[in-house]
């Protein structure tokens, strides 16, 4: 394929739905396996404590130290296949340089992944995995470190954006509280922007790619810091007419369309609405309810959790969830 054809093909990836992406990935894996029969023979022994997930990652990314593709098998260690890079001569396994590298009890990871997919409570997760709740808590956030960063790098066409507000929580902090602890979560006391509400921006295109960010403040500078490069003058941005988003769009020269009332676009432009982003907000909040309030400092992890659940789509199985936890999430934002 000519290089310009290839770049056209490559740029179409961001427009793919999650299902199309999975299909394309499977086709690429198959053709890679066909093209490298030597690797395939070894793949007969390619299951380890991660199932085939680890081998797939290594085949896709090469050496985690130098990105070389010249890799040979190097036995096993701690239940994982080891590899050696012929370029830098260092050894590694599929977890090297991932947030999961030093997490133990790998035989329980699939059960833990399943509990996360099902959105189980910490107590239930600990019970299902046979670990202490403090371990389940540590695992939850380690499993979420990569998904928290796995976001689309661009959005396509019409982009709906809106802020939602989540009640600030100091859960888990026992000292140094700026105010008395609130019992068990609680809902936002007032809708909208108040001191104890944390603004969360969600931007979603019509293919379903979803970007979100916790904003330090609900102002145009914070929105610019989050959306610059993600939404560009090539997009059409639709919002509810709130000032920060409109100001961001004006400064960034992005065509902006304010919806007169939520859910009620004008008859002349019925496609300019923010129904999808509002629906995402309500699914997010409803899903967050089960946690009885999440600590604000952990909020990006929970946003990533929800984002990954939606971006993977169904069926979602534990190996896929582990793939996301080691940095190969649905948006392929590789973590190093
Ligand atoms: Zn290397």
PDB file of N, CA and C and ligand atoms in Angstrom, residues 63-68 85-90 92, ligand 1:
ATOM      1  N   UNK A  63       9.201  -4.418  22.145  1.00  0.00           N
ATOM      2  CA  UNK A  63       9.951  -4.268  23.391  1.00  0.00           C
ATOM      3  C   UNK A  63       9.500  -3.024  24.156  1.00  0.00           C
ATOM      4  N   UNK A  64       9.156  -3.167  25.454  1.00  0.00           N
ATOM      5  CA  UNK A  64       8.701  -1.992  26.218  1.00  0.00           C
ATOM      6  C   UNK A  64       9.840  -1.019  26.538  1.00  0.00           C
ATOM      7  N   UNK A  65      11.092  -1.477  26.352  1.00  0.00           N
ATOM      8  CA  UNK A  65      12.225  -0.592  26.650  1.00  0.00           C
ATOM      9  C   UNK A  65      12.606   0.253  25.436  1.00  0.00           C
ATOM     10  N   UNK A  66      12.620  -0.375  24.240  1.00  0.00           N
ATOM     11  CA  UNK A  66      13.126   0.351  23.069  1.00  0.00           C
ATOM     12  C   UNK A  66      12.196   0.244  21.861  1.00  0.00           C
ATOM     13  N   UNK A  67      11.050  -0.456  22.011  1.00  0.00           N
ATOM     14  CA  UNK A  67      10.040  -0.584  20.949  1.00  0.00           C
ATOM     15  C   UNK A  67      10.506  -1.436  19.759  1.00  0.00           C
ATOM     16  N   UNK A  68      11.647  -2.094  19.883  1.00  0.00           N
ATOM     17  CA  UNK A  68      12.100  -2.989  18.806  1.00  0.00           C
ATOM     18  C   UNK A  68      11.138  -4.169  18.660  1.00  0.00           C
ATOM     19  N   UNK A  85      14.755  -8.864  24.172  1.00  0.00           N
ATOM     20  CA  UNK A  85      14.850  -8.008  23.007  1.00  0.00           C
ATOM     21  C   UNK A  85      16.239  -8.140  22.407  1.00  0.00           C
ATOM     22  N   UNK A  86      16.284  -8.405  21.083  1.00  0.00           N
ATOM     23  CA  UNK A  86      17.587  -8.591  20.445  1.00  0.00           C
ATOM     24  C   UNK A  86      18.289  -7.257  20.220  1.00  0.00           C
ATOM     25  N   UNK A  87      17.549  -6.165  20.268  1.00  0.00           N
ATOM     26  CA  UNK A  87      18.179  -4.857  20.066  1.00  0.00           C
ATOM     27  C   UNK A  87      18.826  -4.350  21.351  1.00  0.00           C
ATOM     28  N   UNK A  88      18.039  -4.266  22.434  1.00  0.00           N
ATOM     29  CA  UNK A  88      18.602  -3.686  23.656  1.00  0.00           C
ATOM     30  C   UNK A  88      19.023  -4.762  24.657  1.00  0.00           C
ATOM     31  N   UNK A  89      18.723  -6.015  24.309  1.00  0.00           N
ATOM     32  CA  UNK A  89      19.137  -7.190  25.102  1.00  0.00           C
ATOM     33  C   UNK A  89      18.539  -7.246  26.492  1.00  0.00           C
ATOM     34  N   UNK A  90      17.495  -6.456  26.711  1.00  0.00           N
ATOM     35  CA  UNK A  90      16.865  -6.522  28.031  1.00  0.00           C
ATOM     36  C   UNK A  90      15.719  -7.520  27.985  1.00  0.00           C
ATOM     37  N   UNK A  92      11.917  -8.856  29.506  1.00  0.00           N
ATOM     38  CA  UNK A  92      10.680  -8.222  29.982  1.00  0.00           C
ATOM     39  C   UNK A  92       9.548  -9.234  29.898  1.00  0.00           C
TER      40      UNK A  92
HETATM   41 ZN1  LIG B   1      14.555  -3.435  23.432  1.00  0.00          ZN
END
